[in-house]
C-alpha angles and dihedrals in degrees: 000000000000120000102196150140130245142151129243124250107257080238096082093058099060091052083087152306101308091200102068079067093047091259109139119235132191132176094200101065140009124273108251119213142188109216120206126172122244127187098214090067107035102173086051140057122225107242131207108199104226120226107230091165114112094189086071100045089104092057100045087052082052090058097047093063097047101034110023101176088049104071126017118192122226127185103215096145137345102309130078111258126194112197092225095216090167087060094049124140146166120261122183112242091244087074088043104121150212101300116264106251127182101199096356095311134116110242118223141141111275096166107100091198092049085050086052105051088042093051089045081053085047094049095042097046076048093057095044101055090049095050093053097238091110132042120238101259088199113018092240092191093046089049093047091044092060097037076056098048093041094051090048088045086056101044082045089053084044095051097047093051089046080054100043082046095052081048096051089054099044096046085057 
C-alpha cells in the first residue's frame, strides 16, 4: 500500500460545495491528500485531508492529547501537517491530482512503523463509526454517491454530444 501525497483536481471542487459535507476547501492552496487504497471502494482511494495551517498547530496538538486516533502529525516540509483521520473520505480515482513534491520530490510516508501506527488510527476511527459511537465527521457515503452521479451526468452529457455530433455528419 502507498502511502503518498497528492492534490486534488481542481474538478472536484466545482461538484459542489464540499462544506456543506465538512470537507475543507480553500482557494488559496491545494487540497493536499494521503491516498490510501481500500477494497470496499475499488474504483476509489481512501483520503485523509492534510492541516497545513499553522494557526491552528496548537489546536491540533490539542487533539492529539485528547483524541489521539483523531489527528496524526507528519513532518513533509517546514510546516507543521496533521494528517486529519477523523475528516477522511473516499474520492474516485478520476479527481485524484498532480503528486504532491517538495523539491521535486513526491512526497510520501517511508517509515513502516509511522504507516503502522497511522493505519491502527484508520482501522479504529473505522471501528468506531461503524459502531455509532462516533458521528461521521464527513458522510463518506453521501460524498462518494455524488462523486458517482456527477461523473455519470457528465459521460451522459458526453454520450449525447458524441450522438448529436454522429447526427450533424451524417445529415450532411
Amino acid at each position: 500500500m502507498e502511502f503518498k501525497v497528492y492534490k486534488l483536481k481542481q474538478e472536484f471542487h466545482s461538484i459542489c460545495d464540499w462544506r456543506e459535507y465538512k470537507i475543507s476547501i480553500n482557494e488559496q492552496r491545494p487540497g493536499l491528500l494521503l491516498v490510501l487504497e481500500d477494497e470496499q471502494f475499488p474504483d476509489s482511494l481512501c483520503c485523509i485531508p492534510i492541516s497545513k495551517d499553522d494557526d491552528k498547530h496548537n489546536k491540533y496538538k490539542q487533539l492529539m492529547i485528547s483524541k489521539p486516533t483523531n489527528v496524526h502529525p507528519i513532518k513533509m516540509n517546514q510546516y507543521d501537517n496533521y494528517l486529519l483521520i477523523q475528516n477522511m473520505f473516499y474520492v474516485r480515482k478520476e479527481f485524484i491530482g498532480d503528486p504532491f513534491t517538495v523539491k521535486q520530490v513526491h512526497i510520501e510516508i517511508k517509515n513502516s512503523a509511522e504507516r503502522e501506527v497511522i493505519m491502527k488510527k484508520v482501522k479504529k476511527m473505522n471501528a468506531l463509526i461503524k459502531s455509532g459511537k462516533l458521528p461521521y465527521f464527513v458522510p463518506r457515503k453521501e460524498v462518494h454517491d455524488i462523486q458517482i452521479n456527477y461523473l455519470e451526468n457528465k459521460r451522459h452529457c458526453s454520450l449525447d454530444i458524441q450522438k448529436e455530433i454522429h447526427i450533424t455528419l451524417n445529415n450532411s
